[in-house]
CSV table of C-alpha atoms and ligand atoms in Angstrom, one decimal:
chain,number,residue,atom,x,y,z
T,1,MET,CA,-35.6,7.5,1.2
T,2,ASP,CA,-35.7,7.0,-2.6
T,3,ALA,CA,-33.0,5.1,-4.5
T,4,ILE,CA,-31.0,8.2,-5.5
T,5,THR,CA,-30.7,9.8,-2.0
T,6,GLU,CA,-29.9,6.4,-0.6
T,7,THR,CA,-26.9,6.1,-3.0
T,8,VAL,CA,-25.8,9.6,-2.1
T,9,ALA,CA,-26.0,8.9,1.6
T,10,ALA,CA,-23.9,5.7,1.1
T,11,THR,CA,-21.2,7.5,-0.8
T,12,PRO,CA,-18.2,7.7,1.4
T,13,LEU,CA,-16.8,11.1,2.2
T,14,LEU,CA,-13.5,10.0,0.8
T,15,GLU,CA,-12.3,7.0,-1.2
T,16,VAL,CA,-8.8,6.0,-2.1
T,17,ARG,CA,-8.6,3.2,-4.6
T,18,ALA,CA,-5.7,1.1,-5.7
T,19,CYS,CA,-3.3,3.9,-4.9
T,20,ARG,CA,0.4,3.5,-5.7
T,21,GLN,CA,3.1,6.0,-5.1
T,22,SER,CA,6.7,5.8,-6.1
T,23,TYR,CA,9.3,8.5,-5.8
T,24,HIS,CA,11.6,9.0,-8.7
T,25,LYS,CA,15.3,8.7,-7.8
T,26,ASP,CA,17.7,9.9,-10.6
T,27,SER,CA,20.7,8.1,-9.3
T,28,SER,CA,19.1,4.7,-8.9
T,29,ALA,CA,15.8,2.8,-9.0
T,30,ASP,CA,12.5,4.4,-8.1
T,31,LEU,CA,11.3,4.0,-4.5
T,32,LEU,CA,7.9,2.3,-4.2
T,33,VAL,CA,6.3,3.8,-1.1
T,34,LEU,CA,2.6,2.9,-1.4
T,35,ASP,CA,1.2,0.0,-3.3
T,36,ASP,CA,-2.4,-0.9,-3.8
T,37,VAL,CA,-3.7,1.2,-0.9
T,38,ASN,CA,-7.5,1.2,-0.5
T,39,VAL,CA,-9.1,3.5,2.1
T,40,SER,CA,-12.6,4.7,2.6
T,41,ILE,CA,-13.8,7.2,5.1
T,42,ALA,CA,-17.5,7.5,6.0
T,43,ASN,CA,-19.3,10.4,7.5
T,44,GLY,CA,-19.0,10.7,11.3
T,45,GLU,CA,-16.0,8.5,12.0
T,46,ILE,CA,-12.5,8.9,13.4
T,47,VAL,CA,-10.2,6.6,11.4
T,48,GLY,CA,-6.6,5.9,12.5
T,49,LEU,CA,-3.8,5.1,10.2
T,50,LEU,CA,-1.2,3.2,12.3
T,51,GLY,CA,2.2,2.4,10.9
T,52,ARG,CA,5.9,2.6,11.3
T,53,SER,CA,8.1,5.5,10.5
T,54,GLY,CA,8.7,5.6,6.8
T,55,SER,CA,5.7,3.4,5.9
T,56,GLY,CA,4.2,6.1,3.7
T,57,LYS,CA,1.6,7.5,6.1
T,58,SER,CA,2.4,11.2,5.4
T,59,THR,CA,2.6,10.5,1.7
T,60,LEU,CA,-0.9,9.0,1.8
T,61,LEU,CA,-2.2,12.0,3.7
T,62,ARG,CA,-0.8,14.4,1.1
T,63,ILE,CA,-2.5,12.3,-1.6
T,64,VAL,CA,-5.8,12.5,0.3
T,65,ALA,CA,-5.4,16.3,0.7
T,66,GLY,CA,-4.9,16.5,-3.0
T,67,LEU,CA,-1.4,18.0,-2.5
T,68,LEU,CA,0.2,15.0,-4.3
T,69,THR,CA,-1.1,13.2,-7.3
T,70,PRO,CA,-0.5,9.4,-6.9
T,71,THR,CA,1.5,7.5,-9.4
T,72,ALA,CA,-1.5,5.3,-10.0
T,73,GLY,CA,-5.0,4.8,-8.6
T,74,ASP,CA,-7.6,7.3,-7.8
T,75,VAL,CA,-8.9,9.4,-5.0
T,76,ARG,CA,-12.6,10.3,-4.8
T,77,TRP,CA,-14.0,13.1,-2.7
T,78,GLN,CA,-17.7,12.7,-2.1
T,79,GLY,CA,-17.8,10.5,-5.2
T,80,LYS,CA,-15.9,12.9,-7.5
T,81,PRO,CA,-12.3,12.4,-8.7
T,82,VAL,CA,-9.8,14.7,-6.9
T,83,SER,CA,-7.4,16.8,-8.9
T,84,GLY,CA,-5.6,19.5,-6.9
T,85,PRO,CA,-6.0,20.6,-3.3
T,86,THR,CA,-9.3,19.2,-2.0
T,87,GLN,CA,-11.8,21.8,-0.7
T,88,GLY,CA,-13.3,20.5,2.5
T,89,VAL,CA,-10.1,19.0,3.8
T,90,ALA,CA,-7.8,20.6,6.3
T,91,MET,CA,-4.6,19.3,7.8
T,92,VAL,CA,-2.8,19.5,11.2
T,93,PHE,CA,0.9,18.8,11.1
T,94,GLN,CA,3.2,17.2,13.7
T,95,SER,CA,5.5,20.2,13.5
T,96,PHE,CA,2.6,22.6,14.0
T,97,ALA,CA,3.8,24.5,10.9
T,98,LEU,CA,2.9,28.0,12.2
T,99,PHE,CA,4.2,31.2,10.8
T,100,PRO,CA,6.5,32.7,13.5
T,101,TRP,CA,6.0,36.3,12.4
T,102,LEU,CA,2.1,36.1,12.6
T,103,THR,CA,0.1,36.2,15.8
T,104,VAL,CA,-2.2,33.4,16.9
T,105,GLN,CA,-5.2,35.2,15.4
T,106,GLU,CA,-3.4,35.8,12.1
T,107,ASN,CA,-2.1,32.2,11.9
T,108,VAL,CA,-5.7,31.0,12.4
T,109,GLU,CA,-7.2,33.3,9.8
T,110,LEU,CA,-4.7,32.2,7.2
T,111,GLY,CA,-6.9,29.3,6.0
T,112,LEU,CA,-9.8,31.6,5.4
T,113,GLU,CA,-7.8,34.2,3.6
T,114,ALA,CA,-6.9,31.6,1.0
T,115,LEU,CA,-10.7,31.0,0.6
T,116,GLY,CA,-11.4,34.7,0.1
T,117,THR,CA,-13.6,34.9,3.1
T,118,PRO,CA,-14.6,38.5,3.8
T,119,ARG,CA,-12.9,40.3,6.7
T,120,ALA,CA,-15.8,40.4,9.2
T,121,GLU,CA,-16.6,36.8,8.7
T,122,ARG,CA,-12.9,35.9,9.0
T,123,ASP,CA,-12.7,37.6,12.4
T,124,LYS,CA,-15.8,35.9,13.7
T,125,ARG,CA,-14.8,32.4,12.5
T,126,ALA,CA,-11.3,32.8,13.9
T,127,GLU,CA,-12.6,33.9,17.2
T,128,GLU,CA,-15.0,30.9,17.4
T,129,ALA,CA,-12.2,28.5,16.5
T,130,ILE,CA,-9.8,30.1,19.0
T,131,ASP,CA,-12.3,29.9,21.8
T,132,LEU,CA,-13.4,26.4,21.0
T,133,ILE,CA,-9.9,25.0,21.2
T,134,GLY,CA,-9.0,26.8,24.4
T,135,LEU,CA,-6.9,29.6,23.1
T,136,GLY,CA,-9.1,32.5,24.3
T,137,GLY,CA,-6.9,35.4,25.5
T,138,TYR,CA,-3.9,34.4,23.3
T,139,GLU,CA,-5.1,36.0,20.1
T,140,SER,CA,-2.2,38.5,19.8
T,141,ALA,CA,0.5,36.2,21.1
T,142,TYR,CA,3.3,35.0,18.8
T,143,PRO,CA,4.0,31.3,18.4
T,144,LYS,CA,7.4,31.6,20.2
T,145,GLU,CA,5.6,32.8,23.3
T,146,LEU,CA,3.5,29.7,23.5
T,147,SER,CA,4.2,26.2,24.9
T,148,GLY,CA,4.2,23.2,22.5
T,149,GLY,CA,0.7,22.2,23.5
T,150,MET,CA,-0.7,25.7,22.9
T,151,ARG,CA,1.1,25.9,19.5
T,152,GLN,CA,-0.6,22.7,18.4
T,153,ARG,CA,-3.9,24.2,19.6
T,154,VAL,CA,-3.2,27.0,17.1
T,155,GLY,CA,-2.5,24.3,14.4
T,156,LEU,CA,-5.9,22.8,15.3
T,157,ALA,CA,-7.7,26.1,15.3
T,158,ARG,CA,-6.3,26.9,11.9
T,159,ALA,CA,-7.6,23.7,10.5
T,160,LEU,CA,-11.0,24.0,12.1
T,161,VAL,CA,-11.6,27.6,11.1
T,162,VAL,CA,-12.4,26.5,7.6
T,163,HIS,CA,-15.0,24.1,8.9
T,164,PRO,CA,-13.5,21.2,6.9
T,165,ASP,CA,-15.6,18.1,6.3
T,166,LEU,CA,-12.5,16.0,6.8
T,167,LEU,CA,-9.8,16.8,9.3
T,168,LEU,CA,-6.4,15.2,8.6
T,169,MET,CA,-3.9,15.0,11.4
T,170,ASP,CA,-0.4,13.8,10.8
T,171,GLU,CA,1.1,12.6,14.1
T,172,PRO,CA,-0.4,15.7,15.8
T,173,PHE,CA,0.7,14.8,19.3
T,174,SER,CA,4.1,13.2,18.8
T,175,ALA,CA,6.1,16.4,19.3
T,176,LEU,CA,4.4,17.0,22.7
T,177,ASP,CA,5.3,15.8,26.1
T,178,VAL,CA,3.3,12.9,27.5
T,179,LEU,CA,0.9,14.9,29.7
T,180,THR,CA,0.3,17.7,27.2
T,181,ALA,CA,-0.4,15.1,24.5
T,182,GLU,CA,-2.9,13.4,26.7
T,183,THR,CA,-4.7,16.6,27.6
T,184,LEU,CA,-5.0,17.5,23.9
T,185,ARG,CA,-6.3,14.1,22.9
T,186,THR,CA,-9.0,14.1,25.6
T,187,ASP,CA,-10.0,17.7,24.8
T,188,LEU,CA,-10.4,16.8,21.2
T,189,ILE,CA,-12.4,13.7,21.9
T,190,ASP,CA,-14.6,15.6,24.4
T,191,LEU,CA,-15.4,18.3,21.8
T,192,TRP,CA,-16.0,15.6,19.2
T,193,MET,CA,-18.5,13.7,21.5
T,194,GLU,CA,-20.3,17.0,22.3
T,195,GLY,CA,-20.6,17.6,18.6
T,196,LYS,CA,-18.8,20.9,18.9
T,197,LEU,CA,-16.2,20.3,16.2
T,198,PRO,CA,-17.2,21.8,12.8
T,199,ILE,CA,-16.1,18.7,11.0
T,200,LYS,CA,-17.7,15.4,9.8
T,201,SER,CA,-14.8,12.9,10.0
T,202,VAL,CA,-11.2,12.6,11.0
T,203,LEU,CA,-8.3,10.7,9.5
T,204,MET,CA,-5.4,10.6,11.8
T,205,VAL,CA,-1.9,9.2,11.3
T,206,THR,CA,-0.1,7.8,14.3
T,207,HIS,CA,2.7,5.4,15.2
T,208,ASN,CA,1.3,5.2,18.7
T,209,ILE,CA,-0.9,2.1,19.3
T,210,GLU,CA,-2.5,3.3,22.5
T,211,GLU,CA,-3.3,6.7,20.9
T,212,ALA,CA,-5.1,5.0,18.1
T,213,VAL,CA,-7.1,2.8,20.4
T,214,LEU,CA,-7.9,5.7,22.7
T,215,MET,CA,-9.3,7.9,19.9
T,216,CYS,CA,-10.3,6.0,16.8
T,217,ASP,CA,-13.5,4.2,15.8
T,218,ARG,CA,-11.6,2.2,13.2
T,219,ILE,CA,-7.8,1.5,12.8
T,220,LEU,CA,-6.1,0.7,9.6
T,221,VAL,CA,-2.8,-1.0,10.4
T,222,PHE,CA,-0.3,-0.1,7.7
T,223,SER,CA,2.6,-2.3,6.6
T,224,SER,CA,5.9,-1.0,5.4
T,225,ASN,CA,8.0,-1.4,2.3
T,226,PRO,CA,5.7,-0.7,0.5
T,227,GLY,CA,3.0,0.8,2.6
T,228,ARG,CA,-0.4,-0.8,2.3
T,229,VAL,CA,-3.3,-1.5,4.6
T,230,ALA,CA,-2.5,-4.9,6.2
T,231,SER,CA,-5.4,-5.1,8.6
T,232,GLU,CA,-8.4,-3.2,9.7
T,233,LEU,CA,-9.9,-3.2,13.2
T,234,ARG,CA,-13.0,-1.7,14.7
T,235,VAL,CA,-12.6,-0.2,18.2
T,236,PRO,CA,-15.9,-1.0,19.9
T,237,PHE,CA,-15.5,1.1,23.1
T,238,ALA,CA,-17.6,4.1,24.0
T,239,HIS,CA,-15.9,7.4,25.0
T,240,PRO,CA,-14.4,8.3,27.4
T,241,ARG,CA,-12.1,5.3,27.1
T,242,ASN,CA,-10.0,3.9,29.9
T,243,ARG,CA,-6.5,2.8,29.1
T,244,HIS,CA,-6.6,0.4,32.0
T,245,ASP,CA,-9.7,-1.5,31.0
T,246,ALA,CA,-9.0,-5.2,30.3
T,247,ALA,CA,-10.6,-5.0,26.9
T,248,PHE,CA,-8.6,-1.9,26.0
T,249,ARG,CA,-5.4,-3.6,27.0
T,250,GLN,CA,-6.3,-6.7,25.0
T,251,LEU,CA,-6.9,-4.7,21.9
T,252,VAL,CA,-3.5,-3.0,22.3
T,253,ASP,CA,-1.9,-6.4,22.7
T,254,ASP,CA,-3.6,-7.7,19.6
T,255,ILE,CA,-2.4,-4.8,17.6
T,256,TYR,CA,1.1,-5.3,18.9
T,257,ALA,CA,0.9,-8.9,17.8
T,258,LEU,CA,-0.3,-7.9,14.3
T,259,MET,CA,2.5,-5.4,14.0
T,260,THR,CA,5.3,-7.7,15.2
T,261,ARG,CA,4.0,-10.6,13.1
T,262,ARG,CA,4.9,-8.5,10.1
T,263,ALA,CA,8.1,-7.3,11.6
T,264,THR,CA,9.5,-10.8,11.4
T,265,VAL,CA,9.8,-10.3,7.7
T,266,ILE,CA,13.1,-8.5,7.7
T,267,PRO,CA,12.3,-5.1,6.3
T,268,LYS,CA,13.9,-4.2,3.1
T,269,ALA,CA,13.5,-1.3,0.7
T,270,THR,CA,11.3,-2.4,-2.2
T,271,THR,CA,12.2,-0.8,-5.5
T,272,ALA,CA,10.1,-0.5,-8.6
T,273,ALA,CA,13.0,-1.4,-10.9
T,274,THR,CA,16.2,-3.3,-10.6
T,275,PRO,CA,18.2,-1.6,-7.8
T,276,ALA,CA,21.5,0.0,-8.8
T,277,VAL,CA,22.9,-0.4,-5.3
T,278,ASP,CA,22.5,-2.8,-2.5
T,279,VAL,CA,19.0,-1.8,-1.4
T,280,THR,CA,19.4,-3.0,2.2
T,281,PHE,CA,22.1,-0.4,2.5
T,282,ALA,CA,19.2,2.0,2.6
T,283,THR,CA,17.2,0.4,5.4
T,284,PRO,CA,16.4,3.2,7.8
T,285,LEU,CA,18.0,2.6,11.2
T,286,GLN,CA,16.0,3.7,14.2
T,287,PRO,CA,18.0,5.8,16.6
T,288,VAL,CA,18.3,3.5,19.6
T,289,SER,CA,21.2,4.0,21.8
T,290,THR,CA,23.6,1.1,22.5
T,291,ASN,CA,23.1,1.7,26.2
T,292,LEU,CA,19.3,1.1,25.9
T,293,LEU,CA,19.9,-1.9,23.8
T,294,ALA,CA,22.3,-3.4,26.3
T,295,GLY,CA,19.9,-2.6,29.1
T,296,LEU,CA,17.1,-4.3,27.3
T,297,ILE,CA,19.1,-7.4,26.6
T,298,GLU,CA,20.1,-7.6,30.2
T,299,THR,CA,16.6,-7.2,31.4
T,300,MET,CA,15.3,-9.8,29.0
T,301,ALA,CA,18.0,-12.3,30.0
T,302,GLY,CA,17.3,-11.9,33.7
T,303,HIS,CA,14.4,-12.9,35.9
T,304,PRO,CA,11.4,-13.1,35.4
T,305,TYR,CA,11.8,-13.1,31.6
T,306,ASP,CA,14.5,-15.7,31.1
T,307,GLY,CA,14.9,-14.7,27.5
T,308,ARG,CA,11.3,-14.2,26.5
T,309,ALA,CA,8.9,-11.3,27.3
T,310,ASP,CA,5.4,-10.2,26.3
T,311,LEU,CA,6.0,-6.7,24.8
T,312,PRO,CA,3.2,-4.8,26.6
T,313,ALA,CA,4.3,-6.2,29.9
T,314,LEU,CA,7.9,-5.4,29.2
T,315,ALA,CA,7.0,-1.9,28.2
T,316,ALA,CA,5.2,-1.4,31.4
T,317,ALA,CA,8.1,-2.8,33.5
T,318,LEU,CA,10.6,-0.5,31.7
T,319,GLN,CA,8.2,2.4,31.9
T,320,LEU,CA,8.3,2.9,28.2
T,321,GLU,CA,5.5,3.9,25.9
T,322,ALA,CA,4.3,1.0,23.8
T,323,ASP,CA,5.7,2.6,20.7
T,324,GLU,CA,9.1,3.4,22.2
T,325,LEU,CA,9.8,-0.3,22.9
T,326,LEU,CA,8.9,-1.5,19.4
T,327,PRO,CA,11.9,0.2,17.7
T,328,MET,CA,14.2,-1.2,20.3
T,329,GLY,CA,12.8,-4.7,19.7
T,330,GLU,CA,13.2,-4.2,16.0
T,331,ALA,CA,16.8,-3.0,16.5
T,332,LEU,CA,17.5,-6.2,18.4
T,333,GLN,CA,16.0,-8.2,15.7
T,334,LEU,CA,17.9,-6.4,13.0
T,335,LEU,CA,21.1,-7.1,14.8
T,336,GLY,CA,20.2,-10.8,15.3
T,337,PHE,CA,20.1,-10.5,19.0
T,338,GLY,CA,16.4,-11.1,19.3
T,339,VAL,CA,13.2,-12.2,17.5
T,340,LEU,CA,9.8,-10.5,17.5
T,341,GLU,CA,6.9,-12.8,17.2
T,342,GLU,CA,3.3,-12.6,18.1
T,343,GLY,CA,3.7,-9.7,20.5
T,344,ASP,CA,6.6,-11.3,22.3
T,345,LEU,CA,10.3,-10.5,22.2
T,346,LYS,CA,12.7,-13.5,22.4
T,347,LEU,CA,16.5,-13.3,22.9
T,348,SER,CA,18.5,-15.3,20.3
T,349,GLU,CA,21.6,-17.2,21.2
T,350,PRO,CA,23.9,-14.3,20.3
T,351,GLY,CA,21.6,-12.1,22.4
T,352,LYS,CA,22.1,-14.4,25.4
T,353,GLU,CA,25.8,-14.5,24.8
T,354,PHE,CA,25.8,-10.7,24.8
T,355,ALA,CA,24.0,-10.6,28.1
T,356,HIS,CA,26.6,-12.7,29.8
T,357,ALA,CA,29.7,-11.1,28.1
T,358,ASP,CA,32.0,-8.5,29.7
T,359,THR,CA,32.5,-5.1,28.2
T,360,ASP,CA,35.0,-6.1,25.5
T,361,GLY,CA,33.1,-9.3,24.7
T,362,ARG,CA,30.0,-7.2,24.2
T,363,LYS,CA,31.8,-4.8,21.8
T,364,ALA,CA,33.1,-7.7,19.8
T,365,LEU,CA,29.7,-9.3,19.6
T,366,PHE,CA,28.1,-6.0,18.6
T,367,ALA,CA,30.8,-5.5,15.9
T,368,ALA,CA,30.2,-8.9,14.5
T,369,ALA,CA,26.4,-8.3,14.4
T,370,LEU,CA,26.8,-4.9,12.7
T,371,ARG,CA,29.1,-6.4,10.0
T,372,ALA,CA,26.7,-9.3,9.4
T,373,HIS,CA,23.4,-7.4,9.6
T,374,VAL,CA,23.8,-3.7,9.0
T,375,PRO,CA,25.1,-3.2,5.4
T,376,LEU,CA,25.6,0.6,6.0
T,377,VAL,CA,28.0,0.1,8.9
T,378,ALA,CA,29.8,-2.7,6.9
T,379,ALA,CA,30.1,-0.4,3.9
T,380,ILE,CA,31.6,2.5,6.0
T,381,ARG,CA,34.1,0.1,7.5
T,382,ARG,CA,35.0,-1.4,4.1
T,383,THR,CA,35.5,2.0,2.7
T,384,LEU,CA,37.9,3.0,5.5
T,385,ASP,CA,39.8,-0.2,5.1
T,386,GLU,CA,40.3,0.4,1.4
T,387,ARG,CA,41.3,4.0,1.5
T,388,TRP,CA,44.9,4.9,1.8
T,389,ASN,CA,44.4,7.4,4.7
T,390,HIS,CA,41.6,5.3,6.3
T,391,ARG,CA,39.3,8.3,6.3
T,392,ALA,CA,35.9,9.0,4.7
T,393,SER,CA,33.6,11.9,4.8
T,394,ALA,CA,30.1,11.4,6.1
T,395,VAL,CA,28.7,13.4,3.2
T,396,ARG,CA,29.0,10.6,0.6
T,397,PHE,CA,27.1,8.2,2.8
T,398,ARG,CA,24.4,10.8,3.6
T,399,ASP,CA,24.0,11.6,-0.1
T,400,GLU,CA,23.6,7.9,-0.9
T,401,LEU,CA,21.0,7.5,1.9
T,402,GLU,CA,19.1,10.5,0.7
T,403,ASP,CA,18.6,8.8,-2.6
T,404,HIS,CA,16.4,6.3,-0.8
T,405,MET,CA,14.8,8.2,2.1
T,406,SER,CA,13.9,11.6,3.2
T,407,PRO,CA,16.7,13.8,4.6
T,408,ASP,CA,15.3,13.3,8.2
T,409,TYR,CA,15.5,9.5,7.9
T,410,ALA,CA,18.9,9.7,6.3
T,411,GLU,CA,20.1,11.9,9.2
T,412,ASP,CA,18.7,9.5,11.8
T,413,THR,CA,20.1,6.5,10.0
T,414,LEU,CA,23.6,8.0,9.7
T,415,ARG,CA,23.6,9.1,13.3
T,416,THR,CA,22.7,5.6,14.4
T,417,ALA,CA,25.4,4.1,12.2
T,418,ILE,CA,27.9,6.5,13.8
T,419,ALA,CA,26.8,5.7,17.3
T,420,TRP,CA,26.6,1.9,16.8
T,421,GLY,CA,29.9,1.7,14.9
T,422,ARG,CA,31.7,3.8,17.5
T,423,TYR,CA,30.4,1.6,20.4
T,424,ALA,CA,31.6,-1.5,18.5
T,425,GLU,CA,35.0,0.2,17.8
T,426,LEU,CA,34.6,-0.4,14.1
T,427,TYR,CA,35.6,3.2,13.4
T,428,THR,CA,35.8,6.6,15.1
T,429,TYR,CA,34.0,9.7,14.0
T,430,ASP,CA,35.2,13.3,14.1
T,431,GLU,CA,32.1,15.5,14.6
T,432,GLU,CA,33.9,18.7,13.5
T,433,ALA,CA,35.3,17.3,10.3
T,434,ALA,CA,32.2,15.1,9.8
T,435,GLN,CA,34.6,12.3,9.0
T,436,PHE,CA,34.9,8.6,9.8
T,437,SER,CA,38.4,7.2,10.4
T,438,LEU,CA,40.3,4.2,11.7
T,439,GLU,CA,42.4,6.3,14.0
T,440,ASP,CA,43.1,4.3,17.3
T,441,ILE,CA,41.1,1.4,15.9
T,442,GLU,CA,42.6,-2.1,16.0
T,443,ALA,CA,43.0,-3.4,12.5
T,444,ALA,CA,42.0,-6.9,13.5
T,445,ALA,CA,38.4,-5.9,14.4
B,1,ADP,P1,5.8,8.1,7.2
B,1,ADP,O1,4.9,9.4,7.3
B,1,ADP,O2,5.0,6.9,7.4
B,1,ADP,O3,6.9,8.2,8.2
B,1,ADP,P2,6.6,9.1,4.6
B,1,ADP,O4,5.3,9.1,3.8
B,1,ADP,O5,7.0,10.4,5.2
B,1,ADP,O6,6.4,8.0,5.8
B,1,ADP,O7,7.7,8.5,3.7
B,1,ADP,C1,7.7,7.2,3.2
B,1,ADP,C2,9.0,7.0,2.4
B,1,ADP,O8,9.0,7.8,1.3
B,1,ADP,C3,10.3,7.2,3.2
B,1,ADP,O9,11.2,6.3,2.8
B,1,ADP,C4,10.7,8.6,2.7
B,1,ADP,O10,12.0,8.7,2.8
B,1,ADP,C5,10.2,8.6,1.3
B,1,ADP,N1,9.8,9.9,0.8
B,1,ADP,C6,8.8,10.7,1.3
B,1,ADP,N2,8.7,11.9,0.7
B,1,ADP,C7,9.6,11.8,-0.4
B,1,ADP,C8,9.9,12.7,-1.4
B,1,ADP,N3,9.3,13.9,-1.6
B,1,ADP,N4,10.9,12.3,-2.3
B,1,ADP,C9,11.5,11.1,-2.1
B,1,ADP,N5,11.2,10.2,-1.2
B,1,ADP,C10,10.3,10.6,-0.3
B,2,MG,MG1,5.1,11.0,8.5
């Protein structure tokens, strides 16, 4: 190999350098979502981007696909700067993003139409992609006639039909049930190992630790607020991988520890300029029910944990997916009922007190925790106390949240504030009027 071809061979397929992304918010400060992100994807690898909800993973994928120009930094595709949608990159979405009025065949062909591929070639390529991904026989079905798993197969076929060098997948399995998701994961890895996928590399976003360890050659662990690559791990196991292997479990444990180590830094929204409002107001709340939280606290307080548990062991005991337990642990931490450290969850003194309190005692402890640690709930209650009729519409809080997060997160956050505040009897909420009030609430709360 001479010097020039050697350089070409060593050029990564994709390179993101010193990338920063902030979203402009007219009513207040800019929201810094990505800061100094560096990612490089080589030929022939599956890379996982593992991070929490809201850490900027989808934003980074949009930048990689050339759909969004970063505020700063640059993206290189096969050594050349990217400007505009990248040829050679295709994306699979969590929500499938199919057109309901088009058949499977038509949905799959869409990608090729955009490229101006001639009709006959389009038909042939679509047929190949459809057969490859196990959709043979469903060509003329409409999305609504298909199960979730089959719909995501259509999403995959539509991405593969263009024979992209880089396949981007944004939480592609998280809208599917556990069994369907696992089938799709293993099908995809089998095709990849057999060299049947018409792609060179994969960059997949996930918040599921086990999924990343099951599928990826390399995992980039993403931090939140702002998003950046906090650590990078190689996954040294050959396919097919076994979730029950000791080494597999150990790696999952290690990643848990990495992620909870950072979680001990209380998350706060980072803004690019001086915030106009209390930024912690806009901390996204994970929708965890008070029932589940109470159950978790009770379990933790009892035998054999006695106040401290190893997260993966606790997840197994509660029959939860690893990534379902983490938000619960974080909610406990946010409320001051627990502490996450090094892959363990520990109950705090208020947490232990909660475990041993009766129903009213628990509500009072929860109310105190909300007022002390959840500024959104405290603000709702303060507003109700101050207003002459002790009522307030949810719209104003939703609007304010939407200045700091996407409408989905704003909705989840608001729903969680409603559920938690109701349980704590800090306020009531009238669904029909979309209104908070202090009706039937004791003033002394
Ligand atoms: P993830 O995919 O990791 O859940 P996202 O990239 O979707 O994270 O979002 C990261 C943060 O950026 C969130 O706080 C979200 O509310 C915000 N955000 C995403 N897209 C936009 C946008 N178009 N305008 C304003 N804020 C956005
Ligand atoms: Mg996302």
